[in-house]
Short mmCIF file of N, CA, C and O in Angstrom, two decimals:
data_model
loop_
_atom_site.label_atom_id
_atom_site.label_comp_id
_atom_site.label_asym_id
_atom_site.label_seq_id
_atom_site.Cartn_x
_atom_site.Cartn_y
_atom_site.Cartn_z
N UNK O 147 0.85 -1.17 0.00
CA UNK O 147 0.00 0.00 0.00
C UNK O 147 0.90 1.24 0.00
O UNK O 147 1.67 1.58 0.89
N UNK O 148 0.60 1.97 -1.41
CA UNK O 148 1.59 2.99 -0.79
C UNK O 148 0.92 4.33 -0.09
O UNK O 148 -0.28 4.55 -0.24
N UNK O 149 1.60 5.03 0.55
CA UNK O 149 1.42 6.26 1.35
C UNK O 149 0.99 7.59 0.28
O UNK O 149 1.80 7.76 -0.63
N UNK O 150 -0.15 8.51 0.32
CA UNK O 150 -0.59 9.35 -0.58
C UNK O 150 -0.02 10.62 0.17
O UNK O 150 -0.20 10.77 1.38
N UNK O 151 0.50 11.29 -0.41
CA UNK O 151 1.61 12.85 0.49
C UNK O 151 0.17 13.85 -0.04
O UNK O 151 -0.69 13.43 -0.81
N UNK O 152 0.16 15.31 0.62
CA UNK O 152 -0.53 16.26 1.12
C UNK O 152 -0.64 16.80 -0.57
O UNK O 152 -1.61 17.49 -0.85
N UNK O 153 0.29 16.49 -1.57
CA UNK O 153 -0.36 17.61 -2.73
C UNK O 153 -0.67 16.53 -3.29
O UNK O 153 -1.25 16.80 -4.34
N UNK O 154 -0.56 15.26 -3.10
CA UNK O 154 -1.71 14.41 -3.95
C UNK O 154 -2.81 14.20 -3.31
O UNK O 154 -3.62 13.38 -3.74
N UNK O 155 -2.97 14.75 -2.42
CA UNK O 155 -4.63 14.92 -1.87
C UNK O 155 -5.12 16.05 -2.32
O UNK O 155 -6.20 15.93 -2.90
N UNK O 156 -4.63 17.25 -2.24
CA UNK O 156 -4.96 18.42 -2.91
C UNK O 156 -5.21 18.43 -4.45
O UNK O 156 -6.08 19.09 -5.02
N UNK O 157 -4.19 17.48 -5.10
CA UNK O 157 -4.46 17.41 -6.69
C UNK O 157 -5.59 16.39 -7.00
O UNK O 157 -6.06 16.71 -8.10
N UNK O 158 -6.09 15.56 -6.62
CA UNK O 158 -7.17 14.82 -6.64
C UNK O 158 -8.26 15.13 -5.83
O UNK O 158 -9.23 14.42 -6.12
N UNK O 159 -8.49 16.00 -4.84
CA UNK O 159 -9.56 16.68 -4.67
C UNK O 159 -10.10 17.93 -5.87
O UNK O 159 -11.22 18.19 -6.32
N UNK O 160 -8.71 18.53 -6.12
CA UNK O 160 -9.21 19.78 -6.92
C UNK O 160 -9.32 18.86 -8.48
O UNK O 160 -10.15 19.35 -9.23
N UNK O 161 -8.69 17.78 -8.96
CA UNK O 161 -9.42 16.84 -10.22
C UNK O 161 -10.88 16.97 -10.00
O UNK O 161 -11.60 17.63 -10.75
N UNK O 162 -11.35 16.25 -8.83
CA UNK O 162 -13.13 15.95 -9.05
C UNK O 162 -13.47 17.40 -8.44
O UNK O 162 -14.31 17.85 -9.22
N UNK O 163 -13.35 17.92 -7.89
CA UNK O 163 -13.66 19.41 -8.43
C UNK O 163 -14.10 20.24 -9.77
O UNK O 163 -15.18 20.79 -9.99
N UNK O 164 -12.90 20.17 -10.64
CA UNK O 164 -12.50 20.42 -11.47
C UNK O 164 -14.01 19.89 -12.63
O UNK O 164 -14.69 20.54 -13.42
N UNK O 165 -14.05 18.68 -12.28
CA UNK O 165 -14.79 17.78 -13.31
C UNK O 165 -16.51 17.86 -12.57
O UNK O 165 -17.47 17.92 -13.34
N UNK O 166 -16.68 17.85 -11.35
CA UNK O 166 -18.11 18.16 -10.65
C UNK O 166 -18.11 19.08 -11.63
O UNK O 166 -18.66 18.85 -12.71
N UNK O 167 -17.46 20.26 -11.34
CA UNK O 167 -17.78 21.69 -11.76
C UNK O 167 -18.58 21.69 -13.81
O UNK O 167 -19.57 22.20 -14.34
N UNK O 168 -17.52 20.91 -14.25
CA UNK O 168 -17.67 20.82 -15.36
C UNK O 168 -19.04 20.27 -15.46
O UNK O 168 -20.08 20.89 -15.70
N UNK O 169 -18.83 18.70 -15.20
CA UNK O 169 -20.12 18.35 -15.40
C UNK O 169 -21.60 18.79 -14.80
O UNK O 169 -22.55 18.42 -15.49
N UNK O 170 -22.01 19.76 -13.20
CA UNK O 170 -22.87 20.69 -13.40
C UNK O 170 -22.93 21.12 -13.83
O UNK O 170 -23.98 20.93 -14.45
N UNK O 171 -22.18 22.29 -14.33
CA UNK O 171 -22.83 23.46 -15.06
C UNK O 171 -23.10 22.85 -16.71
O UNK O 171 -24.09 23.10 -17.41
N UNK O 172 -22.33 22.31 -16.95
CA UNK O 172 -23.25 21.17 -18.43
C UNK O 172 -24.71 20.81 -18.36
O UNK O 172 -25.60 21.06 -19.16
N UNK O 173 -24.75 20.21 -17.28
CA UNK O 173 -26.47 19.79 -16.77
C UNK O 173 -27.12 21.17 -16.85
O UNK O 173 -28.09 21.28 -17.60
N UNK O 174 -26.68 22.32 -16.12
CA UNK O 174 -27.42 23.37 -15.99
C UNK O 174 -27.51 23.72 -17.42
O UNK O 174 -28.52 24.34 -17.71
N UNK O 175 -26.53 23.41 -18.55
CA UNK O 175 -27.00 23.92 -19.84
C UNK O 175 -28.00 23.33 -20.12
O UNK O 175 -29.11 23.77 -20.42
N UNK O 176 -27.43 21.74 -19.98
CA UNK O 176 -28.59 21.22 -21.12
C UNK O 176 -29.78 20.96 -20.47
O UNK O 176 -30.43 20.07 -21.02
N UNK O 177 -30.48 21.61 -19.11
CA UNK O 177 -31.74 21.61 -18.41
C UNK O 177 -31.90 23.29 -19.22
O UNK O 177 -32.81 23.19 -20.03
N UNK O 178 -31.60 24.04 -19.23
CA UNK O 178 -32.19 24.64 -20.16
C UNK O 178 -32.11 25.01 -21.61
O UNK O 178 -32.76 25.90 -22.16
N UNK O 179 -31.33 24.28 -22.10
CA UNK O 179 -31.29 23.93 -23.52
C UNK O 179 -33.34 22.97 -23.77
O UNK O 179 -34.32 23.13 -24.49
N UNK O 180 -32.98 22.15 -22.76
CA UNK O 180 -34.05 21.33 -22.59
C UNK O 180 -35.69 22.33 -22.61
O UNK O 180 -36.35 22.34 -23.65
N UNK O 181 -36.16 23.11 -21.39
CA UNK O 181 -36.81 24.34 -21.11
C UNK O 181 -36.60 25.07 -22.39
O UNK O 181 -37.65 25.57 -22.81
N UNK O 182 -35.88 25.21 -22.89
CA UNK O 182 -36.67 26.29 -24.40
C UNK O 182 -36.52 25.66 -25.73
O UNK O 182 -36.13 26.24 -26.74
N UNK O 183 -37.00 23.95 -25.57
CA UNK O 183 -37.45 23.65 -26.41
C UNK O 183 -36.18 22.90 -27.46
O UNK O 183 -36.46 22.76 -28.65
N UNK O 184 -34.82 22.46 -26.95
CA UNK O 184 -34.49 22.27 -28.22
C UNK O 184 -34.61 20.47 -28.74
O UNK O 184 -35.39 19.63 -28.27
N UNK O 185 -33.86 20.32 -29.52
CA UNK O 185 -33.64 18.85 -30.31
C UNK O 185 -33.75 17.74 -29.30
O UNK O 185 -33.44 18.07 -28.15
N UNK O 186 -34.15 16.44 -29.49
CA UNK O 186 -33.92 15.03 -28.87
C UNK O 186 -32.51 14.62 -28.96
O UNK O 186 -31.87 14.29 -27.96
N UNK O 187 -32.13 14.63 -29.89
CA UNK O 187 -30.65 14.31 -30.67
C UNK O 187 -29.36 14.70 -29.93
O UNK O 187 -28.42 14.10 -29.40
N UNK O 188 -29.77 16.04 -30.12
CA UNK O 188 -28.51 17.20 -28.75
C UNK O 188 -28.50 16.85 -27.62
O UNK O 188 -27.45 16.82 -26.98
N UNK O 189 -30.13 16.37 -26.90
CA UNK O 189 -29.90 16.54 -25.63
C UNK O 189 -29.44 14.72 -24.95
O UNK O 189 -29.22 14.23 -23.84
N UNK O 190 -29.48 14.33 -26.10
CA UNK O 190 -29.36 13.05 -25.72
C UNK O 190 -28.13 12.77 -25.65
O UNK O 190 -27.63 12.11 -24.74
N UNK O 191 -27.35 13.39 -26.92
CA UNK O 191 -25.54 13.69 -27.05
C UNK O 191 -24.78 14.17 -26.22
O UNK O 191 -23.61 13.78 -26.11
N UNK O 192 -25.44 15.33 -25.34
CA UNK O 192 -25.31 16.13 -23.97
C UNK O 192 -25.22 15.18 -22.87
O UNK O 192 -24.21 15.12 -22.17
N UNK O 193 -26.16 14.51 -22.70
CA UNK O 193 -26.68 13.35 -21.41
C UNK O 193 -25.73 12.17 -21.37
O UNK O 193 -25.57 11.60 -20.29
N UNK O 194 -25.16 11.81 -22.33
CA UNK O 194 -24.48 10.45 -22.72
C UNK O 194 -23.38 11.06 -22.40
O UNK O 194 -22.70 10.55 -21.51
N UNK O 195 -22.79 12.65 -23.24
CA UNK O 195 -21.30 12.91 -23.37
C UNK O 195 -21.03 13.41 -21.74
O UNK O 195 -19.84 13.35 -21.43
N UNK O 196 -21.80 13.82 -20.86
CA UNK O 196 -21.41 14.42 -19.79
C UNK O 196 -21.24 13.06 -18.66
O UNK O 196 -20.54 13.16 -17.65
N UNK O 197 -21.95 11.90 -18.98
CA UNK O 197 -22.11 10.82 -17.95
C UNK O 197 -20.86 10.06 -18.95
O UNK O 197 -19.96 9.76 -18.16
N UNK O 198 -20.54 9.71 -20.10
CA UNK O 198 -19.46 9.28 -20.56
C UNK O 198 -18.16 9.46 -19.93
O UNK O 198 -17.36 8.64 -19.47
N UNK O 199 -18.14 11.07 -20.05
CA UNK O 199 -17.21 11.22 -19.71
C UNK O 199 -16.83 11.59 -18.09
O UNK O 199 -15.68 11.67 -17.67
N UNK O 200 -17.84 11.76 -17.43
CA UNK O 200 -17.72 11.31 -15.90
C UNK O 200 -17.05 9.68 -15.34
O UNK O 200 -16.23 9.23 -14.55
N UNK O 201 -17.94 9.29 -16.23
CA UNK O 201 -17.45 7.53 -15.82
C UNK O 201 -16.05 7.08 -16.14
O UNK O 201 -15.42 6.28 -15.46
N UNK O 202 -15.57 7.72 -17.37
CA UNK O 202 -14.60 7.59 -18.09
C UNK O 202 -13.11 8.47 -16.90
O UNK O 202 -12.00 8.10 -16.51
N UNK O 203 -13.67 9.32 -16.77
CA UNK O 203 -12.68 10.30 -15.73
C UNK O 203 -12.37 9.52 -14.10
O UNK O 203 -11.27 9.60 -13.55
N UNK O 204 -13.44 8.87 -13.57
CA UNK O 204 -13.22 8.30 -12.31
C UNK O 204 -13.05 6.82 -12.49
O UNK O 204 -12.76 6.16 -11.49
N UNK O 205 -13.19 6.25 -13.60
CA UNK O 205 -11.93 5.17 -14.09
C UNK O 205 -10.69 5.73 -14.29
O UNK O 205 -10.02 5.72 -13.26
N UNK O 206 -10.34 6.05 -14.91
CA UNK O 206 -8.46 6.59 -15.05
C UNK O 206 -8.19 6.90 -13.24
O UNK O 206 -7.19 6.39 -12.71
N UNK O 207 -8.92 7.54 -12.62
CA UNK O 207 -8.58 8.15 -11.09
C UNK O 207 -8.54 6.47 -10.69
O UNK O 207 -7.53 5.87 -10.34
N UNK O 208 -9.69 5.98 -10.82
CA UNK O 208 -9.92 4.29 -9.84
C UNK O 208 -8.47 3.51 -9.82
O UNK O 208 -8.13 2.74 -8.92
N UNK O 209 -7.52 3.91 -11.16
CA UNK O 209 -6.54 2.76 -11.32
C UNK O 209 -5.42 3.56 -10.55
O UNK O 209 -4.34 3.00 -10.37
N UNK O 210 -5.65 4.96 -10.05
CA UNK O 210 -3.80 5.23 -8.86
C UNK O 210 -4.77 4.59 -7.80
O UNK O 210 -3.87 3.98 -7.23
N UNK O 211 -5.98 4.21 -7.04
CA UNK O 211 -6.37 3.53 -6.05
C UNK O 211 -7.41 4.12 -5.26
O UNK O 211 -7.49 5.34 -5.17
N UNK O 212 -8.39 3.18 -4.54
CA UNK O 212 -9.17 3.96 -3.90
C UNK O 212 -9.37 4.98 -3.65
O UNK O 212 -10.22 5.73 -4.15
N UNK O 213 -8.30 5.29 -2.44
CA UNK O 213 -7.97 7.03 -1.59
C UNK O 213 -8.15 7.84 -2.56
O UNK O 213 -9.05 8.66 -2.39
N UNK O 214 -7.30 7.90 -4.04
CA UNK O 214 -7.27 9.06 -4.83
C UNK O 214 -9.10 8.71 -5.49
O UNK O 214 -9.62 9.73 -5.95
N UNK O 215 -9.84 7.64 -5.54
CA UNK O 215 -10.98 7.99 -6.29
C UNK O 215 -11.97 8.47 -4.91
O UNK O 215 -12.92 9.24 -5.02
N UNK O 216 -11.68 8.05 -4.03
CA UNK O 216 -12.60 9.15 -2.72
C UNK O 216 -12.20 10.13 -2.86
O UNK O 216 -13.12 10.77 -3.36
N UNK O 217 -11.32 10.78 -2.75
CA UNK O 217 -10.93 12.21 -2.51
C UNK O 217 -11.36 12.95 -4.37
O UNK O 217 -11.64 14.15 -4.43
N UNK O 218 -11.35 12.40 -5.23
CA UNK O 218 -12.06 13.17 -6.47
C UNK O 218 -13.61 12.82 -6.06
O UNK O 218 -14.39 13.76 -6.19
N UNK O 219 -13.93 12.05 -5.76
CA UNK O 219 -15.50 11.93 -5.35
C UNK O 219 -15.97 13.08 -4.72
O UNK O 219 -16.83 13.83 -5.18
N UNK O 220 -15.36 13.21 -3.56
CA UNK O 220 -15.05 14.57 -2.54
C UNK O 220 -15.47 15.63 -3.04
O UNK O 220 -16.53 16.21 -2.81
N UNK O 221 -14.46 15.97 -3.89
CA UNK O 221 -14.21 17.25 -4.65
C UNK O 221 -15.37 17.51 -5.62
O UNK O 221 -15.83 18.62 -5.89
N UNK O 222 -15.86 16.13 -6.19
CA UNK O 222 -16.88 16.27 -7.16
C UNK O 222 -17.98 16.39 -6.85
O UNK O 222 -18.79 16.84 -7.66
N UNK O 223 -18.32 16.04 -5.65
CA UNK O 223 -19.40 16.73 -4.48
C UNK O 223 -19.63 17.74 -3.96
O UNK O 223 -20.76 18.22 -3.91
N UNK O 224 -18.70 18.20 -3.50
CA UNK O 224 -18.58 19.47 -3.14
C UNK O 224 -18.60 20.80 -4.50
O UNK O 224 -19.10 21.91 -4.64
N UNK O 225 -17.84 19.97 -5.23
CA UNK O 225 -18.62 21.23 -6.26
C UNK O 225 -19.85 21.14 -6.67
O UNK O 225 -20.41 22.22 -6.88
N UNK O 226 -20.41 20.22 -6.84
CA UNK O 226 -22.28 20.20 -6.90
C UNK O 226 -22.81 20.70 -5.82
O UNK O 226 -24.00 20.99 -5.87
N UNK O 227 -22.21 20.88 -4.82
CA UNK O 227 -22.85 21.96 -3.78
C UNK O 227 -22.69 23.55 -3.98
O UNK O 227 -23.46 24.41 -3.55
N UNK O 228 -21.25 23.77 -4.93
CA UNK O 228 -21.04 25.07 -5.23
C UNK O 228 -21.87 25.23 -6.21
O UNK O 228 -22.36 26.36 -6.17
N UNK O 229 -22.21 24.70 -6.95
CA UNK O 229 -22.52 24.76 -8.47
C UNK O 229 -24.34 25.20 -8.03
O UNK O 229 -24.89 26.24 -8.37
N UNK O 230 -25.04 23.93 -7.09
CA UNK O 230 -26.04 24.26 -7.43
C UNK O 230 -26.75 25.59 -6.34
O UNK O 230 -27.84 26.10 -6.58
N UNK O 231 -25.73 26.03 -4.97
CA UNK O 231 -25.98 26.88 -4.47
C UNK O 231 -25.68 28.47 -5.64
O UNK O 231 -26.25 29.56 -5.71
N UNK O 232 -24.59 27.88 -6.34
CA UNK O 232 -24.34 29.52 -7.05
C UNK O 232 -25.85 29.64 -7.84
O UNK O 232 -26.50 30.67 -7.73
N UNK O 233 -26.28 28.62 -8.56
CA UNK O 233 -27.28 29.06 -9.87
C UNK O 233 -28.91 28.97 -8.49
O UNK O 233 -29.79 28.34 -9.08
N UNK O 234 -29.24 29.23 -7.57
CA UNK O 234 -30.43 28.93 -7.17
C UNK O 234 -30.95 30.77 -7.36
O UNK O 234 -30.28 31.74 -7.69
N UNK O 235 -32.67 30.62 -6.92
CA UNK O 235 -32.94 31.58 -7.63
C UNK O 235 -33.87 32.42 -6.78
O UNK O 235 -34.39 33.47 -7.15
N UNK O 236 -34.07 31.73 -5.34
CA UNK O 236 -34.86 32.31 -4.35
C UNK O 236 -34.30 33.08 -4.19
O UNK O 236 -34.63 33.92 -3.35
#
């Protein structure tokens, strides 16, 4: 087992950060891409390419080992908390 040092916790928190972030505010597009009406086609390309490439991103993290795919999990949580507190509307 090896030992994970303090900036590879920081660099794999701020990865799923990085990628939460991305992939909310994508959703927030294509929920209103969705709301004014557009294509089946797009939004389906949208839905697939943002969960594609989520799954695809925390595989590559899964293979340095657990610790580093919790700590992007982390990060990728916590930015869905930034993400969906920034866009609320009360």
């Amino acid at each position: 087992m090896n030992a994970i040092g303090a900036s590879e916790i920081v660099l794999y928190l701020a990865i799923g950060g990085a990628l939460g972030a991305a992939y909310f505010m994508l959703l927030r597009y294509t929920l209103r891409l969705h709301a004014a009406g557009a294509g089946g086609g797009l939004l389906v390309s949208l839905y697939a390419g943002r969960i594609g490439a989520a799954a695809a991103a925390f595989w590559a993290i899964a293979q340095a080992g657990g610790l580093p795919l919790l700590l992007a999990l982390a990060g990728f949580l916590v930015a869905r908390f930034a993400v969906a507190h920034g866009t609320r509307t009360d």
